[in-house]
């Protein structure tokens, strides 16, 4: 029964990076990027509380420390939150992809499709702090669906020191309630505490004041 509870709230082991092991920082490495026009986060970062137009969707696990990446092309750079794993490609938000090409972004007109050659480097997560829209600047996670990753980051990592759980059930902020939840004492319980009268993972439809609006590719 405990195993079932752990599975529901994301505490079973998965291959996320250790909070205390920081991979070597690669500087100026060349890759090809492609555009991504639908927000998602494999670790449950809430899209309604970040800038979804500055996200990296890369074929590697999300890390507790190397969560901010700087991508450069054509004399321009963007910093991106690396909060999703996307198999087989180095995707970035379409608006960021367009900006690297035209210097304006998606609002400036259609950007060429296909692979764009860039260089990237991991930078301090503090450089991505402006992309986080919470009042305290902490990275927002779904309390019901992010416990595995957040728990793996405990012990002195950047994410472990800079996260906040919310009772919002999905990364696109469609269901739940905008209530902060506290990380549990795992010796007592595996469930975040969202306060009296609040049901963890509740499926109430969130109002339209929590939009996650994707910028679609031009027709």
Coordinates of N, CA and C in Angstrom, one line a residue:
X1 N 0.8 -1.2 0.0 CA 0.0 0.0 0.0 C 0.9 1.3 0.0
X2 N 2.0 1.2 0.7 CA 2.9 2.3 0.7 C 3.5 2.6 -0.6
X3 N 3.8 1.4 -1.3 CA 4.3 1.6 -2.7 C 3.3 2.3 -3.6
X4 N 2.0 1.9 -3.4 CA 1.0 2.6 -4.3 C 0.9 4.1 -4.0
X5 N 1.0 4.4 -2.7 CA 1.0 5.8 -2.3 C 2.1 6.6 -2.9
X6 N 3.3 5.9 -2.8 CA 4.5 6.6 -3.3 C 4.4 6.8 -4.8
X7 N 3.8 5.8 -5.5 CA 3.7 5.9 -7.0 C 2.8 7.1 -7.3
X8 N 1.7 7.2 -6.6 CA 0.7 8.3 -6.9 C 1.3 9.7 -6.7
X9 N 2.1 9.9 -5.7 CA 2.7 11.2 -5.5 C 4.1 11.3 -5.9
X10 N 4.6 10.4 -6.7 CA 5.8 10.6 -7.4 C 7.1 10.4 -6.6
X11 N 7.1 9.5 -5.6 CA 8.3 9.4 -4.8 C 9.1 8.1 -5.2
X12 N 8.6 7.3 -6.1 CA 9.4 6.1 -6.5 C 10.6 6.6 -7.3
X13 N 11.7 5.9 -7.3 CA 12.9 6.3 -7.9 C 12.7 6.4 -9.4
X14 N 13.2 7.4 -10.1 CA 13.4 7.6 -11.5 C 14.7 8.2 -11.8
X15 N 15.1 8.2 -13.0 CA 16.5 8.6 -13.3 C 16.7 10.0 -13.4
X16 N 16.3 10.8 -12.4 CA 16.6 12.2 -12.4 C 18.0 12.4 -11.9
X17 N 18.6 13.6 -12.2 CA 20.0 13.8 -11.7 C 20.0 14.0 -10.2
X18 N 21.1 13.6 -9.6 CA 21.3 13.8 -8.2 C 21.4 15.3 -7.8
X19 N 20.9 15.6 -6.7 CA 21.0 17.0 -6.2 C 22.4 17.5 -6.0
X20 N 23.3 16.5 -5.7 CA 24.6 16.9 -5.2 C 25.7 16.6 -6.3
X21 N 25.3 16.1 -7.4 CA 26.3 15.8 -8.5 C 26.0 16.7 -9.6
X22 N 26.9 17.6 -9.9 CA 26.8 18.6 -10.9 C 27.6 18.2 -12.1
X23 N 26.9 17.9 -13.3 CA 27.7 17.5 -14.5 C 28.6 18.6 -14.9
X24 N 29.7 18.3 -15.6 CA 30.6 19.3 -16.1 C 29.9 20.3 -17.0
X25 N 30.2 21.6 -16.8 CA 29.5 22.6 -17.6 C 30.2 22.7 -18.9
X26 N 29.4 22.6 -20.0 CA 30.0 22.7 -21.3 C 29.8 24.1 -21.9
X27 N 30.8 24.7 -22.4 CA 30.7 26.1 -22.8 C 30.9 26.2 -24.3
X28 N 30.0 26.9 -25.0 CA 30.1 27.2 -26.4 C 30.0 25.9 -27.2
X29 N 29.2 24.9 -26.8 CA 29.1 23.7 -27.6 C 28.1 23.9 -28.7
X30 N 28.4 23.4 -29.9 CA 27.6 23.6 -31.1 C 26.5 22.5 -31.2
X31 N 25.2 22.9 -31.4 CA 24.1 22.0 -31.7 C 23.2 22.6 -32.7
X32 N 22.3 21.9 -33.2 CA 21.2 22.4 -34.1 C 19.9 22.4 -33.3
X33 N 19.2 23.5 -33.3 CA 17.9 23.6 -32.6 C 16.8 23.6 -33.6
X34 N 15.6 23.2 -33.1 CA 14.4 23.2 -33.9 C 13.3 23.9 -33.0
X35 N 12.2 24.4 -33.6 CA 11.2 25.1 -32.8 C 10.2 24.1 -32.1
X36 N 9.6 24.6 -31.0 CA 8.6 23.8 -30.2 C 7.5 24.8 -29.9
X37 N 6.2 24.4 -30.3 CA 5.2 25.4 -30.1 C 4.1 25.0 -29.1
X38 N 4.3 23.9 -28.3 CA 3.4 23.5 -27.3 C 4.1 23.4 -26.0
X39 N 3.7 24.2 -25.0 CA 4.4 24.1 -23.7 C 4.1 22.8 -23.0
X40 N 5.2 22.2 -22.4 CA 5.1 21.1 -21.5 C 6.3 21.1 -20.6
X41 N 6.2 20.3 -19.5 CA 7.3 20.2 -18.6 C 7.3 18.8 -18.0
X42 N 8.3 18.0 -18.2 CA 8.4 16.6 -17.7 C 8.5 16.5 -16.2
X43 N 8.8 17.7 -15.6 CA 9.0 17.6 -14.1 C 7.9 18.5 -13.4
X44 N 6.9 18.9 -14.2 CA 5.7 19.6 -13.6 C 5.9 21.0 -13.3
X45 N 6.8 21.8 -14.0 CA 6.9 23.2 -13.7 C 5.6 23.9 -14.3
X46 N 5.0 24.8 -13.6 CA 3.7 25.3 -13.9 C 3.9 26.4 -15.0
X47 N 3.3 26.2 -16.2 CA 3.5 27.2 -17.2 C 2.8 28.5 -17.0
X48 N 1.8 28.6 -16.2 CA 1.1 29.8 -15.9 C 1.9 30.7 -15.0
X49 N 3.0 30.2 -14.5 CA 3.9 31.0 -13.5 C 5.3 31.2 -14.0
X50 N 5.5 30.9 -15.3 CA 6.8 31.2 -15.9 C 6.6 31.8 -17.3
X51 N 7.7 32.2 -17.9 CA 7.6 32.7 -19.3 C 7.8 31.4 -20.2
X52 N 6.7 31.0 -20.8 CA 6.7 29.7 -21.6 C 7.4 30.0 -22.9
X53 N 7.7 31.2 -23.3 CA 8.4 31.5 -24.5 C 9.9 31.4 -24.4
X54 N 10.3 31.0 -23.2 CA 11.8 30.8 -23.0 C 12.1 29.5 -22.3
X55 N 11.8 28.4 -23.0 CA 12.0 27.1 -22.5 C 12.8 26.2 -23.4
X56 N 13.6 25.4 -22.9 CA 14.4 24.4 -23.7 C 13.8 23.0 -23.5
X57 N 13.6 22.3 -24.6 CA 13.1 20.9 -24.6 C 14.1 20.0 -25.2
X58 N 15.0 19.5 -24.4 CA 16.2 18.8 -24.9 C 16.2 17.3 -24.5
X59 N 17.0 16.5 -25.3 CA 17.0 15.1 -25.0 C 17.9 14.7 -23.9
X60 N 17.7 15.2 -22.8 CA 18.5 14.8 -21.6 C 17.6 15.1 -20.4
X61 N 17.9 14.5 -19.2 CA 17.1 14.6 -18.0 C 17.2 16.0 -17.5
X62 N 16.1 16.5 -16.9 CA 16.1 17.8 -16.2 C 17.0 17.7 -15.0
X63 N 17.8 18.7 -14.8 CA 18.9 18.7 -13.7 C 18.5 19.6 -12.6
X64 N 18.9 19.3 -11.4 CA 18.6 20.1 -10.2 C 19.5 21.4 -10.2
X65 N 20.5 21.5 -10.9 CA 21.4 22.6 -10.9 C 21.5 23.3 -12.3
X66 N 21.8 22.5 -13.3 CA 22.0 23.0 -14.6 C 20.6 23.1 -15.3
X67 N 19.9 24.1 -14.8 CA 18.5 24.3 -15.3 C 18.3 25.5 -16.1
X68 N 19.4 26.3 -16.3 CA 19.3 27.5 -17.1 C 20.4 27.4 -18.2
X69 N 20.0 27.6 -19.4 CA 20.9 27.5 -20.6 C 20.9 28.7 -21.4
X70 N 22.0 29.1 -21.9 CA 22.1 30.3 -22.8 C 22.4 29.8 -24.2
X71 N 21.6 30.2 -25.1 CA 21.7 29.8 -26.5 C 22.0 31.0 -27.4
X72 N 23.0 30.9 -28.3 CA 23.5 32.0 -29.1 C 23.5 31.7 -30.6
X73 N 23.0 32.6 -31.4 CA 23.1 32.5 -32.8 C 22.9 33.8 -33.5
X74 N 23.6 34.1 -34.6 CA 23.5 35.3 -35.3 C 23.7 36.6 -34.5
X75 N 24.6 36.5 -33.5 CA 25.0 37.6 -32.6 C 24.0 37.9 -31.6
X76 N 23.0 37.0 -31.4 CA 21.9 37.2 -30.4 C 21.9 36.0 -29.5
X77 N 21.4 36.2 -28.2 CA 21.4 35.2 -27.2 C 20.0 35.2 -26.5
X78 N 19.6 34.0 -26.0 CA 18.5 33.9 -25.2 C 18.8 33.0 -24.0
X79 N 18.3 33.3 -22.8 CA 18.4 32.3 -21.7 C 17.1 31.6 -21.6
X80 N 17.2 30.3 -21.3 CA 16.1 29.4 -21.4 C 16.0 28.5 -20.1
X81 N 14.8 28.2 -19.6 CA 14.7 27.3 -18.6 C 14.6 25.9 -19.2
X82 N 15.6 25.0 -18.8 CA 15.6 23.7 -19.3 C 14.8 22.8 -18.3
X83 N 13.5 22.7 -18.6 CA 12.6 22.0 -17.7 C 11.8 20.9 -18.3
X84 N 12.2 20.5 -19.5 CA 11.5 19.4 -20.2 C 12.5 18.5 -20.9
X85 N 12.2 17.2 -21.0 CA 13.0 16.3 -21.8 C 12.2 16.0 -23.1
X86 N 12.9 16.1 -24.2 CA 12.2 15.9 -25.5 C 13.1 15.0 -26.3
X87 N 12.7 13.8 -26.6 CA 13.5 12.8 -27.2 C 13.9 13.1 -28.6
X88 N 15.2 13.0 -28.9 CA 15.6 13.1 -30.3 C 15.9 14.4 -30.9
X89 N 15.7 15.5 -30.2 CA 15.9 16.8 -30.8 C 16.2 17.9 -29.7
X90 N 16.9 18.9 -30.1 CA 17.1 20.1 -29.2 C 16.1 21.2 -29.6
X91 N 14.9 21.1 -29.0 CA 13.8 22.1 -29.3 C 13.9 23.2 -28.3
X92 N 13.5 24.4 -28.8 CA 13.3 25.6 -27.9 C 12.0 26.2 -28.3
X93 N 11.5 27.0 -27.3 CA 10.2 27.7 -27.6 C 10.2 28.4 -28.9
X94 N 9.1 28.4 -29.6 CA 9.1 29.0 -31.0 C 9.5 30.5 -31.0
X95 N 9.0 31.2 -30.0 CA 9.3 32.6 -30.0 C 10.8 32.9 -29.8
X96 N 11.5 32.1 -29.0 CA 12.9 32.2 -28.8 C 13.7 31.8 -30.1
X97 N 13.2 30.7 -30.7 CA 13.8 30.3 -32.0 C 13.7 31.4 -33.0
X98 N 12.5 32.0 -33.1 CA 12.3 33.1 -34.1 C 13.2 34.3 -33.7
X99 N 13.3 34.6 -32.4 CA 14.2 35.8 -32.1 C 15.6 35.6 -32.5
X100 N 16.2 34.4 -32.3 CA 17.5 34.1 -32.7 C 17.7 34.3 -34.2
X101 N 16.7 34.2 -35.0 CA 16.8 34.4 -36.4 C 16.5 35.8 -36.9
X102 N 15.4 36.4 -36.3 CA 15.0 37.7 -36.8 C 15.3 38.9 -35.9
X103 N 15.7 38.6 -34.6 CA 15.9 39.7 -33.7 C 14.7 40.3 -33.0
X104 N 13.5 39.8 -33.4 CA 12.3 40.3 -32.9 C 11.5 39.3 -32.1
X105 N 11.4 38.1 -32.7 CA 10.6 37.0 -32.1 C 9.4 36.7 -33.0
X106 N 8.5 35.9 -32.6 CA 7.4 35.4 -33.4 C 6.5 36.6 -33.8
X107 N 6.4 37.6 -33.1 CA 5.6 38.8 -33.4 C 6.1 39.5 -34.6
X108 N 7.4 39.3 -34.9 CA 8.0 40.0 -36.1 C 7.9 39.3 -37.4
X109 N 7.1 38.3 -37.4 CA 6.9 37.6 -38.7 C 7.4 36.2 -38.6
X110 N 7.1 35.4 -39.6 CA 7.5 34.0 -39.6 C 9.0 33.8 -39.7
X111 N 9.5 32.9 -38.9 CA 10.9 32.5 -38.9 C 11.0 31.3 -39.8
X112 N 12.2 31.2 -40.4 CA 12.5 30.0 -41.2 C 12.4 28.8 -40.4
X113 N 11.8 27.7 -40.9 CA 11.7 26.5 -40.2 C 13.0 25.7 -40.3
X114 N 13.0 24.5 -39.7 CA 14.2 23.6 -39.8 C 15.2 23.9 -38.7
X115 N 16.4 23.2 -38.9 CA 17.4 23.3 -37.9 C 18.2 24.6 -38.0
X116 N 18.5 25.2 -36.9 CA 19.3 26.4 -36.8 C 20.6 26.1 -36.0
X117 N 21.7 26.3 -36.5 CA 23.0 26.1 -35.8 C 23.2 27.1 -34.8
X118 N 23.5 26.7 -33.6 CA 23.7 27.6 -32.4 C 24.8 27.1 -31.6
X119 N 25.2 27.9 -30.6 CA 26.1 27.4 -29.5 C 25.3 27.6 -28.2
X120 N 25.7 26.8 -27.2 CA 25.0 26.9 -25.9 C 26.0 26.7 -24.8
X121 N 25.6 27.2 -23.6 CA 26.3 27.0 -22.4 C 25.4 27.0 -21.2
X122 N 25.6 26.2 -20.2 CA 24.9 26.3 -19.0 C 25.4 27.5 -18.2
X123 N 24.4 28.3 -17.7 CA 24.8 29.5 -16.9 C 24.1 29.4 -15.6
X124 N 24.4 30.3 -14.7 CA 23.8 30.3 -13.4 C 22.3 30.3 -13.5
X125 N 21.6 29.5 -12.7 CA 20.2 29.6 -12.7 C 19.6 31.0 -12.3
X126 N 20.5 31.8 -11.7 CA 20.0 33.2 -11.4 C 19.8 34.0 -12.7
X127 N 20.4 33.6 -13.8 CA 20.2 34.3 -15.0 C 18.8 34.0 -15.6
X128 N 18.2 32.9 -15.1 CA 16.8 32.6 -15.6 C 15.8 33.0 -14.6
X129 N 16.2 33.7 -13.5 CA 15.2 34.1 -12.5 C 14.2 35.0 -13.1
X130 N 14.5 36.0 -14.0 CA 13.5 36.8 -14.6 C 12.4 36.1 -15.4
X131 N 12.7 34.8 -15.7 CA 11.7 34.1 -16.5 C 10.6 33.5 -15.6
X132 N 10.9 33.6 -14.2 CA 9.9 33.0 -13.2 C 9.0 34.1 -12.8
X133 N 7.7 33.9 -12.8 CA 6.8 35.0 -12.5 C 6.1 34.9 -11.2
X134 N 6.6 34.0 -10.3 CA 6.1 34.0 -8.9 C 6.6 35.2 -8.1
X135 N 5.8 35.6 -7.1 CA 6.2 36.8 -6.3 C 7.5 36.6 -5.6
X136 N 7.9 35.4 -5.2 CA 9.1 35.2 -4.5 C 10.3 34.8 -5.4
X137 N 10.0 34.6 -6.7 CA 11.0 34.2 -7.7 C 11.4 32.7 -7.6
X138 N 10.6 31.9 -6.9 CA 10.9 30.5 -6.8 C 10.2 29.7 -7.9
X139 N 10.9 28.7 -8.3 CA 10.4 27.9 -9.5 C 9.2 27.1 -9.0
X140 N 8.0 27.3 -9.8 CA 6.8 26.7 -9.3 C 6.5 25.3 -9.9
X141 N 6.1 24.4 -9.0 CA 5.9 23.0 -9.3 C 4.5 22.6 -8.9
X142 N 4.0 21.6 -9.6 CA 2.7 20.9 -9.2 C 3.0 20.1 -8.0
X143 N 2.2 20.3 -6.9 CA 2.4 19.6 -5.7 C 2.1 18.1 -5.9
X144 N 1.1 17.8 -6.7 CA 0.7 16.4 -6.8 C 1.6 15.6 -7.8
X145 N 2.3 16.3 -8.7 CA 2.9 15.6 -9.8 C 4.4 15.9 -9.9
X146 N 5.0 16.6 -9.0 CA 6.4 17.0 -9.1 C 7.3 16.4 -8.0
X147 N 6.7 15.7 -7.0 CA 7.4 15.3 -5.8 C 8.6 14.5 -6.1
X148 N 8.6 13.6 -7.1 CA 9.7 12.8 -7.4 C 10.9 13.7 -7.7
X149 N 10.8 14.6 -8.7 CA 11.9 15.4 -9.1 C 12.3 16.4 -7.9
X150 N 11.4 17.0 -7.3 CA 11.7 18.0 -6.2 C 12.4 17.2 -5.1
X151 N 11.9 16.0 -4.7 CA 12.6 15.3 -3.7 C 14.0 14.9 -4.1
X152 N 14.3 14.6 -5.3 CA 15.6 14.2 -5.8 C 16.6 15.4 -5.7
X153 N 16.0 16.6 -5.6 CA 16.8 17.9 -5.6 C 17.1 18.4 -4.2
X154 N 16.6 17.7 -3.2 CA 16.9 18.1 -1.8 C 18.4 17.8 -1.5
X155 N 18.9 18.7 -0.6 CA 20.3 18.5 -0.2 C 21.3 19.5 -0.8
X156 N 20.8 20.7 -1.1 CA 21.7 21.8 -1.4 C 21.8 22.2 -2.9
X157 N 20.9 21.6 -3.7 CA 20.9 22.0 -5.1 C 20.2 23.4 -5.3
X158 N 20.3 24.0 -6.5 CA 19.6 25.2 -6.7 C 18.1 25.0 -6.7
X159 N 17.6 24.0 -7.4 CA 16.2 23.7 -7.3 C 15.7 23.4 -5.9
X160 N 16.5 22.6 -5.2 CA 16.1 22.3 -3.8 C 16.0 23.5 -2.9
X161 N 16.7 24.5 -3.2 CA 16.7 25.8 -2.4 C 15.8 26.8 -3.0
X162 N 15.2 26.6 -4.2 CA 14.4 27.6 -4.9 C 13.2 27.1 -5.5
X163 N 12.4 26.3 -4.8 CA 11.2 25.8 -5.4 C 10.0 26.1 -4.5
X164 N 8.8 26.1 -5.1 CA 7.6 26.2 -4.4 C 6.5 25.3 -5.0
X165 N 5.9 24.5 -4.2 CA 4.8 23.7 -4.7 C 3.5 24.4 -4.6
X166 N 2.6 24.1 -5.6 CA 1.2 24.6 -5.7 C 0.3 23.5 -5.9
X167 N -1.0 23.7 -5.5 CA -2.0 22.7 -5.7 C -2.7 22.8 -7.0
X168 N -1.8 22.9 -8.0 CA -2.3 22.9 -9.4 C -1.8 21.6 -10.0
X169 N -2.8 20.9 -10.7 CA -2.6 19.5 -11.0 C -1.8 19.2 -12.2
X170 N -1.6 20.2 -13.1 CA -0.9 19.9 -14.4 C -0.1 21.1 -14.8
X171 N 1.0 20.8 -15.6 CA 1.9 21.9 -16.0 C 1.3 23.0 -16.8
X172 N 0.2 22.7 -17.5 CA -0.5 23.7 -18.3 C -1.6 24.4 -17.5
X173 N -1.7 24.2 -16.2 CA -2.5 24.9 -15.3 C -4.0 24.9 -15.7
X174 N -4.5 23.7 -16.0 CA -5.9 23.6 -16.4 C -6.8 23.2 -15.2
X175 N -6.2 22.5 -14.2 CA -7.0 22.0 -13.1 C -6.3 22.2 -11.8
X176 N -7.0 22.4 -10.7 CA -6.5 22.5 -9.4 C -6.9 23.8 -8.8
X177 N -6.1 24.3 -7.9 CA -6.3 25.6 -7.2 C -5.0 26.3 -6.9
X178 N -4.9 27.6 -7.0 CA -3.7 28.3 -6.9 C -3.4 28.5 -5.4
X179 N -3.0 27.4 -4.7 CA -2.7 27.4 -3.3 C -1.3 26.9 -3.1
X180 N -0.5 27.6 -2.4 CA 0.9 27.1 -2.1 C 0.8 25.9 -1.1
X181 N 1.7 24.9 -1.3 CA 1.8 23.7 -0.5 C 3.2 23.6 0.1
X182 N 3.3 23.0 1.2 CA 4.6 22.9 1.9 C 5.2 21.5 1.6
X183 N 6.5 21.4 1.4 CA 7.1 20.1 1.2 C 7.0 19.3 2.5
X184 N 6.7 18.0 2.4 CA 6.4 17.2 3.6 C 7.6 16.8 4.4
X185 N 7.4 16.4 5.6 CA 8.4 15.7 6.4 C 8.3 14.2 6.0
X186 N 9.2 13.7 5.2 CA 9.1 12.4 4.6 C 9.1 11.3 5.7
X187 N 9.6 11.6 6.9 CA 9.5 10.6 7.9 C 8.1 10.4 8.5
X188 N 7.3 11.4 8.1 CA 5.9 11.3 8.6 C 4.9 11.0 7.5
X189 N 5.1 11.7 6.3 CA 4.1 11.5 5.2 C 4.8 11.8 3.9
X190 N 4.3 11.3 2.8 CA 4.8 11.6 1.5 C 4.0 12.6 0.7
X191 N 3.0 13.2 1.4 CA 2.1 14.1 0.7 C 2.3 15.6 1.2
X192 N 2.5 16.5 0.2 CA 2.6 17.9 0.5 C 1.4 18.4 1.3
X193 N 1.5 19.4 2.1 CA 0.4 20.0 2.9 C 0.0 21.3 2.2
X194 N -1.2 21.3 1.7 CA -1.7 22.5 1.1 C -2.7 23.3 2.0
X195 N -2.7 22.9 3.3 CA -3.5 23.7 4.2 C -4.9 23.1 4.4
X196 N -5.5 23.4 5.5 CA -6.8 22.9 5.8 C -7.9 23.2 4.8
X197 N -8.7 22.2 4.5 CA -9.8 22.4 3.5 C -9.4 22.3 2.1
X198 N -8.1 22.0 1.8 CA -7.6 21.9 0.4 C -7.2 20.4 0.1
X199 N -7.8 19.9 -1.0 CA -7.5 18.5 -1.3 C -6.4 18.5 -2.3
X200 N -5.3 17.8 -2.0 CA -4.2 17.7 -2.9 C -4.6 17.0 -4.2
X201 N -4.2 17.7 -5.3 CA -4.5 17.1 -6.7 C -5.9 17.3 -7.1
X202 N -6.7 18.2 -6.5 CA -8.1 18.4 -6.8 C -8.2 18.8 -8.3
X203 N -9.3 18.3 -9.0 CA -9.4 18.5 -10.4 C -10.4 19.6 -10.8
X204 N -10.5 20.6 -9.9 CA -11.4 21.8 -10.2 C -10.8 22.5 -11.4
X205 N -11.6 22.9 -12.4 CA -11.1 23.7 -13.5 C -10.7 25.1 -13.1
X206 N -9.4 25.4 -13.5 CA -8.9 26.7 -13.1 C -9.5 27.8 -14.0
X207 N -9.8 29.0 -13.5 CA -10.3 30.1 -14.3 C -9.3 30.5 -15.4
X208 N -9.8 31.3 -16.3 CA -9.0 31.8 -17.4 C -7.9 32.7 -17.1
X209 N -7.9 33.2 -15.8 CA -6.8 34.1 -15.4 C -5.5 33.3 -15.3
X210 N -5.5 32.0 -15.6 CA -4.3 31.2 -15.5 C -4.0 30.6 -16.9
X211 N -3.9 31.5 -17.9 CA -3.7 30.9 -19.3 C -2.3 30.5 -19.5
X212 N -2.2 29.4 -20.3 CA -0.9 29.0 -20.9 C -1.1 29.1 -22.4
X213 N -0.7 30.2 -23.0 CA -1.0 30.5 -24.4 C 0.2 30.2 -25.3
X214 N 0.1 29.2 -26.1 CA 1.2 28.8 -27.0 C 1.2 29.8 -28.2
X215 N 2.4 30.1 -28.7 CA 2.5 30.8 -30.0 C 2.6 29.7 -31.1
X216 N 1.6 29.6 -31.9 CA 1.6 28.5 -32.9 C 2.5 28.9 -34.1
X217 N 3.0 27.9 -34.8 CA 3.7 28.1 -36.0 C 2.8 28.8 -37.0
X218 N 3.3 29.7 -37.9 CA 2.5 30.3 -38.9 C 2.0 29.3 -39.9
X219 N 0.8 29.6 -40.4 CA 0.3 28.7 -41.5 C 1.0 28.9 -42.8

